[in-house]
Structure formats: C-alpha cells, structure tokens
Amino acid sequence: MTLTAQELNTLSVKATDAKSTAYCPYSKFRVGACILTQKGEFITGANVENVSYPVGTCAERVAFGTAIVGGYKDFKALAVATDISPGASPCGMCRQFMREFTTPSFPVYMYGGDGNYVLKTMGELLPDSFGPEDLPKED
Ligand code: THU
C-alpha cells in the first residue's frame, strides 16, 4: 500500500504539472490531480470551470472520470496540487465521487504551492461513508 519515493515523486510532479491544464478563468484557482494505479499508471486531471458556475468540475472528478472511461482500475493513490499553502483538500462532492472507486485506506496527498503536502486517507476525509457495497445485492 505504501508508495515508493519514486512513485510519490512522479505523482507529485504530474499533479503539479496538471495545474497548467486547468480551465479556471472565473476563480483563477488552478487545481491539478494525478491518480496512481496499482499497475504503476498515472492519470491526470484539472478543474474545468463553466460560465454557469455550478456546472464546473473539480480536478479530482476529472481525473477519476478520465481514469474510469480509460479502463483503468485498482487505484493506489491520489495527489491534488494547488497554488495555496497548505494545499486544498477535496470538496465534499469529490470525496463521495472518489469513494466509489477507493477504499477507506486509500491515500490522498494534498500538495501546496510550496511543495509540501498533507496526507490523509479516504476514511479520514469521508468517515462513515456510503459506498457501492452498501446497496443490497441483486439476486
Ligand atoms: N477545486 C478543485 O478542482 N478541487 C478541489 O479540491 C477544490 C476546488 C476547484 C473548483 C473550482 O474550479 C475552483 O477550484 C475554485 O473553487
């Protein structure tokens, strides 16, 4: 479950680089995200805003949506990078979205503009969560 130093380094570089792909003309708040899969693949995302403000999408949901439609599964870690320090943590909607594809021990690295990070697990970010396994099984 633990990341190697090299995996964490690549994850942070890719999440930080992904900030440059953000479309955020309204907030000017750039967010980059990068997912590492258990196989060692990296999938990035960034926030994509909209003139109708609530329609905009966060970097985390862009990254996970991209990963899912790309056929990736079995995710190992996520890094989110912003320009503020300390870094931002995922919004409530993103936490539930990410919960669909992660376990409570899944690590989320939140990078600030100063390059430092705060590490929390999905279970810490979204305790007592409602997940796919909570729906009754169909027979
Ligand atoms: N945002 C993200 O993409 N991820 C976060 O974790 C926090 C907020 C975006 C949404 C919006 O485009 C901008 O940051 C300001 O809220």
PDB file of C-alpha atoms and ligand atoms in Angstrom:
ATOM      1  CA  MET A   1       0.000   0.000   0.000  1.00  0.00           C
ATOM      2  CA  THR A   2       2.880   2.351   0.753  1.00  0.00           C
ATOM      3  CA  LEU A   3       4.258   4.349  -2.158  1.00  0.00           C
ATOM      4  CA  THR A   4       7.917   4.224  -3.065  1.00  0.00           C
ATOM      5  CA  ALA A   5       9.827   7.518  -3.020  1.00  0.00           C
ATOM      6  CA  GLN A   6       9.933   7.394  -6.818  1.00  0.00           C
ATOM      7  CA  GLU A   7       6.172   6.808  -7.139  1.00  0.00           C
ATOM      8  CA  LEU A   8       5.436   9.708  -4.800  1.00  0.00           C
ATOM      9  CA  ASN A   9       7.868  11.958  -6.622  1.00  0.00           C
ATOM     10  CA  THR A  10       6.309  11.208 -10.029  1.00  0.00           C
ATOM     11  CA  LEU A  11       2.810  11.564  -8.587  1.00  0.00           C
ATOM     12  CA  SER A  12       3.584  14.992  -7.150  1.00  0.00           C
ATOM     13  CA  VAL A  13       5.303  16.219 -10.333  1.00  0.00           C
ATOM     14  CA  LYS A  14       2.389  15.094 -12.513  1.00  0.00           C
ATOM     15  CA  ALA A  15      -0.253  16.579 -10.195  1.00  0.00           C
ATOM     16  CA  THR A  16       1.674  19.838 -10.042  1.00  0.00           C
ATOM     17  CA  ASP A  17       2.191  19.922 -13.828  1.00  0.00           C
ATOM     18  CA  ALA A  18      -1.513  19.219 -14.346  1.00  0.00           C
ATOM     19  CA  LYS A  19      -2.314  22.616 -12.797  1.00  0.00           C
ATOM     20  CA  SER A  20      -1.215  24.142 -16.088  1.00  0.00           C
ATOM     21  CA  THR A  21      -4.070  22.304 -17.860  1.00  0.00           C
ATOM     22  CA  ALA A  22      -6.757  23.816 -15.624  1.00  0.00           C
ATOM     23  CA  TYR A  23      -9.540  25.849 -17.252  1.00  0.00           C
ATOM     24  CA  CYS A  24     -10.359  28.285 -14.469  1.00  0.00           C
ATOM     25  CA  PRO A  25     -10.990  31.752 -15.948  1.00  0.00           C
ATOM     26  CA  TYR A  26     -13.545  32.586 -13.222  1.00  0.00           C
ATOM     27  CA  SER A  27     -11.837  31.568  -9.972  1.00  0.00           C
ATOM     28  CA  LYS A  28      -8.240  31.664 -11.262  1.00  0.00           C
ATOM     29  CA  PHE A  29      -7.750  28.845  -8.752  1.00  0.00           C
ATOM     30  CA  ARG A  30      -5.734  26.172 -10.520  1.00  0.00           C
ATOM     31  CA  VAL A  31      -6.055  22.597  -9.333  1.00  0.00           C
ATOM     32  CA  GLY A  32      -4.160  19.627 -10.728  1.00  0.00           C
ATOM     33  CA  ALA A  33      -4.739  15.999  -9.808  1.00  0.00           C
ATOM     34  CA  CYS A  34      -2.976  12.734 -10.547  1.00  0.00           C
ATOM     35  CA  ILE A  35      -4.012   9.162  -9.799  1.00  0.00           C
ATOM     36  CA  LEU A  36      -1.535   6.303  -9.469  1.00  0.00           C
ATOM     37  CA  THR A  37      -2.865   2.832 -10.290  1.00  0.00           C
ATOM     38  CA  GLN A  38      -1.719  -0.407  -8.669  1.00  0.00           C
ATOM     39  CA  LYS A  39      -0.055  -1.232 -12.009  1.00  0.00           C
ATOM     40  CA  GLY A  40       2.005   1.959 -11.904  1.00  0.00           C
ATOM     41  CA  GLU A  41      -0.001   4.031 -14.389  1.00  0.00           C
ATOM     42  CA  PHE A  42      -0.623   7.757 -13.891  1.00  0.00           C
ATOM     43  CA  ILE A  43      -3.821   9.568 -14.925  1.00  0.00           C
ATOM     44  CA  THR A  44      -4.122  13.326 -14.580  1.00  0.00           C
ATOM     45  CA  GLY A  45      -6.951  15.835 -14.352  1.00  0.00           C
ATOM     46  CA  ALA A  46      -7.544  19.513 -13.656  1.00  0.00           C
ATOM     47  CA  ASN A  47     -10.515  21.687 -12.809  1.00  0.00           C
ATOM     48  CA  VAL A  48     -12.722  22.713 -15.732  1.00  0.00           C
ATOM     49  CA  GLU A  49     -14.962  25.669 -14.960  1.00  0.00           C
ATOM     50  CA  ASN A  50     -18.048  26.963 -16.741  1.00  0.00           C
ATOM     51  CA  VAL A  51     -19.672  30.347 -17.238  1.00  0.00           C
ATOM     52  CA  SER A  52     -22.657  28.813 -15.457  1.00  0.00           C
ATOM     53  CA  TYR A  53     -20.568  28.447 -12.312  1.00  0.00           C
ATOM     54  CA  PRO A  54     -22.095  25.330 -10.647  1.00  0.00           C
ATOM     55  CA  VAL A  55     -21.551  23.357 -13.848  1.00  0.00           C
ATOM     56  CA  GLY A  56     -17.769  23.450 -13.422  1.00  0.00           C
ATOM     57  CA  THR A  57     -15.945  20.291 -12.412  1.00  0.00           C
ATOM     58  CA  CYS A  58     -13.137  19.772  -9.914  1.00  0.00           C
ATOM     59  CA  ALA A  59      -9.766  18.289 -10.809  1.00  0.00           C
ATOM     60  CA  GLU A  60     -10.381  15.154  -8.744  1.00  0.00           C
ATOM     61  CA  ARG A  61     -13.576  14.253 -10.611  1.00  0.00           C
ATOM     62  CA  VAL A  62     -11.976  14.970 -13.978  1.00  0.00           C
ATOM     63  CA  ALA A  63      -9.076  12.658 -13.053  1.00  0.00           C
ATOM     64  CA  PHE A  64     -11.255   9.804 -11.791  1.00  0.00           C
ATOM     65  CA  GLY A  65     -13.716  10.150 -14.682  1.00  0.00           C
ATOM     66  CA  THR A  66     -10.831  10.075 -17.138  1.00  0.00           C
ATOM     67  CA  ALA A  67      -9.384   7.007 -15.429  1.00  0.00           C
ATOM     68  CA  ILE A  68     -12.671   5.135 -15.456  1.00  0.00           C
ATOM     69  CA  VAL A  69     -13.514   5.781 -19.100  1.00  0.00           C
ATOM     70  CA  GLY A  70      -9.913   4.916 -19.971  1.00  0.00           C
ATOM     71  CA  GLY A  71     -10.448   1.463 -18.469  1.00  0.00           C
ATOM     72  CA  TYR A  72      -8.113   1.965 -15.537  1.00  0.00           C
ATOM     73  CA  LYS A  73      -8.937   0.338 -12.208  1.00  0.00           C
ATOM     74  CA  ASP A  74      -7.372  -0.601  -8.881  1.00  0.00           C
ATOM     75  CA  PHE A  75      -6.196   2.799  -7.756  1.00  0.00           C
ATOM     76  CA  LYS A  76      -3.306   3.189  -5.324  1.00  0.00           C
ATOM     77  CA  ALA A  77      -3.083   6.901  -4.505  1.00  0.00           C
ATOM     78  CA  LEU A  78      -4.177  10.399  -5.498  1.00  0.00           C
ATOM     79  CA  ALA A  79      -2.275  13.666  -5.400  1.00  0.00           C
ATOM     80  CA  VAL A  80      -4.014  17.043  -5.618  1.00  0.00           C
ATOM     81  CA  ALA A  81      -1.973  20.198  -6.182  1.00  0.00           C
ATOM     82  CA  THR A  82      -2.966  23.836  -5.734  1.00  0.00           C
ATOM     83  CA  ASP A  83      -1.065  27.118  -5.581  1.00  0.00           C
ATOM     84  CA  ILE A  84      -2.040  27.840  -1.971  1.00  0.00           C
ATOM     85  CA  SER A  85      -0.164  26.608   1.082  1.00  0.00           C
ATOM     86  CA  PRO A  86      -1.092  24.417   2.804  1.00  0.00           C
ATOM     87  CA  GLY A  87      -2.775  22.686  -0.140  1.00  0.00           C
ATOM     88  CA  ALA A  88      -6.534  22.393  -0.566  1.00  0.00           C
ATOM     89  CA  SER A  89      -8.406  19.252   0.322  1.00  0.00           C
ATOM     90  CA  PRO A  90     -11.078  17.710  -1.930  1.00  0.00           C
ATOM     91  CA  CYS A  91     -14.597  19.160  -1.710  1.00  0.00           C
ATOM     92  CA  GLY A  92     -17.467  17.091  -0.372  1.00  0.00           C
ATOM     93  CA  MET A  93     -18.814  16.175  -3.791  1.00  0.00           C
ATOM     94  CA  CYS A  94     -15.388  14.931  -4.883  1.00  0.00           C
ATOM     95  CA  ARG A  95     -14.979  12.890  -1.701  1.00  0.00           C
ATOM     96  CA  GLN A  96     -18.158  10.955  -2.466  1.00  0.00           C
ATOM     97  CA  PHE A  97     -17.187  10.616  -6.139  1.00  0.00           C
ATOM     98  CA  MET A  98     -13.753   9.239  -5.158  1.00  0.00           C
ATOM     99  CA  ARG A  99     -15.287   6.924  -2.559  1.00  0.00           C
ATOM    100  CA  GLU A 100     -16.919   4.981  -5.382  1.00  0.00           C
ATOM    101  CA  PHE A 101     -13.515   3.828  -6.631  1.00  0.00           C
ATOM    102  CA  THR A 102     -11.392   3.725  -3.456  1.00  0.00           C
ATOM    103  CA  THR A 103     -11.149   2.064  -0.064  1.00  0.00           C
ATOM    104  CA  PRO A 104     -11.004   3.817   3.335  1.00  0.00           C
ATOM    105  CA  SER A 105      -7.205   3.334   3.460  1.00  0.00           C
ATOM    106  CA  PHE A 106      -6.654   4.998   0.066  1.00  0.00           C
ATOM    107  CA  PRO A 107      -4.078   7.810   0.494  1.00  0.00           C
ATOM    108  CA  VAL A 108      -4.737  11.368  -0.695  1.00  0.00           C
ATOM    109  CA  TYR A 109      -1.686  13.643  -0.893  1.00  0.00           C
ATOM    110  CA  MET A 110      -2.601  17.342  -0.843  1.00  0.00           C
ATOM    111  CA  TYR A 111       0.234  19.474  -2.210  1.00  0.00           C
ATOM    112  CA  GLY A 112       0.552  23.180  -1.588  1.00  0.00           C
ATOM    113  CA  GLY A 113       2.257  25.717  -3.788  1.00  0.00           C
ATOM    114  CA  ASP A 114       5.315  25.454  -1.536  1.00  0.00           C
ATOM    115  CA  GLY A 115       5.739  21.775  -2.480  1.00  0.00           C
ATOM    116  CA  ASN A 116       4.795  20.439   0.951  1.00  0.00           C
ATOM    117  CA  TYR A 117       1.942  18.013   1.351  1.00  0.00           C
ATOM    118  CA  VAL A 118      -0.663  16.900   3.869  1.00  0.00           C
ATOM    119  CA  LEU A 119      -1.550  13.204   3.711  1.00  0.00           C
ATOM    120  CA  LYS A 120      -4.977  11.865   4.656  1.00  0.00           C
ATOM    121  CA  THR A 121      -6.827   8.664   3.872  1.00  0.00           C
ATOM    122  CA  MET A 122     -10.225   8.492   2.207  1.00  0.00           C
ATOM    123  CA  GLY A 123     -11.571   7.183   5.520  1.00  0.00           C
ATOM    124  CA  GLU A 124     -10.375  10.335   7.254  1.00  0.00           C
ATOM    125  CA  LEU A 125     -11.754  12.587   4.521  1.00  0.00           C
ATOM    126  CA  LEU A 126     -15.114  10.826   4.357  1.00  0.00           C
ATOM    127  CA  PRO A 127     -15.839   8.822   7.514  1.00  0.00           C
ATOM    128  CA  ASP A 128     -18.983   6.661   7.831  1.00  0.00           C
ATOM    129  CA  SER A 129     -19.328   6.822   4.075  1.00  0.00           C
ATOM    130  CA  PHE A 130     -21.928   5.288   1.801  1.00  0.00           C
ATOM    131  CA  GLY A 131     -20.247   3.083  -0.785  1.00  0.00           C
ATOM    132  CA  PRO A 132     -21.159   0.656  -3.565  1.00  0.00           C
ATOM    133  CA  GLU A 133     -21.056  -2.346  -1.224  1.00  0.00           C
ATOM    134  CA  ASP A 134     -23.821  -0.810   0.910  1.00  0.00           C
ATOM    135  CA  LEU A 135     -26.533  -1.348  -1.700  1.00  0.00           C
ATOM    136  CA  PRO A 136     -28.411  -4.655  -1.319  1.00  0.00           C
ATOM    137  CA  LYS A 137     -27.167  -7.320  -3.701  1.00  0.00           C
ATOM    138  CA  GLU A 138     -29.463  -8.194  -6.583  1.00  0.00           C
ATOM    139  CA  ASP A 139     -30.457 -11.868  -6.822  1.00  0.00           C
TER     140      ASP A 139
HETATM  141  N1  THU B   1     -11.484  22.806  -6.941  1.00  0.00           N
HETATM  142  C1  THU B   1     -10.940  21.621  -7.339  1.00  0.00           C
HETATM  143  O1  THU B   1     -10.785  21.367  -8.537  1.00  0.00           O
HETATM  144  N2  THU B   1     -10.581  20.735  -6.395  1.00  0.00           N
HETATM  145  C2  THU B   1     -10.581  20.985  -5.057  1.00  0.00           C
HETATM  146  O2  THU B   1     -10.158  20.137  -4.282  1.00  0.00           O
HETATM  147  C3  THU B   1     -11.078  22.274  -4.554  1.00  0.00           C
HETATM  148  C4  THU B   1     -11.738  23.144  -5.569  1.00  0.00           C
HETATM  149  C5  THU B   1     -11.795  23.811  -7.970  1.00  0.00           C
HETATM  150  C6  THU B   1     -13.237  24.077  -8.244  1.00  0.00           C
HETATM  151  C7  THU B   1     -13.165  25.462  -8.870  1.00  0.00           C
HETATM  152  O3  THU B   1     -12.847  25.348 -10.238  1.00  0.00           O
HETATM  153  C8  THU B   1     -12.001  26.116  -8.157  1.00  0.00           C
HETATM  154  O4  THU B   1     -11.240  25.050  -7.614  1.00  0.00           O
HETATM  155  C9  THU B   1     -12.395  27.088  -7.068  1.00  0.00           C
HETATM  156  O5  THU B   1     -13.288  26.512  -6.192  1.00  0.00           O
END
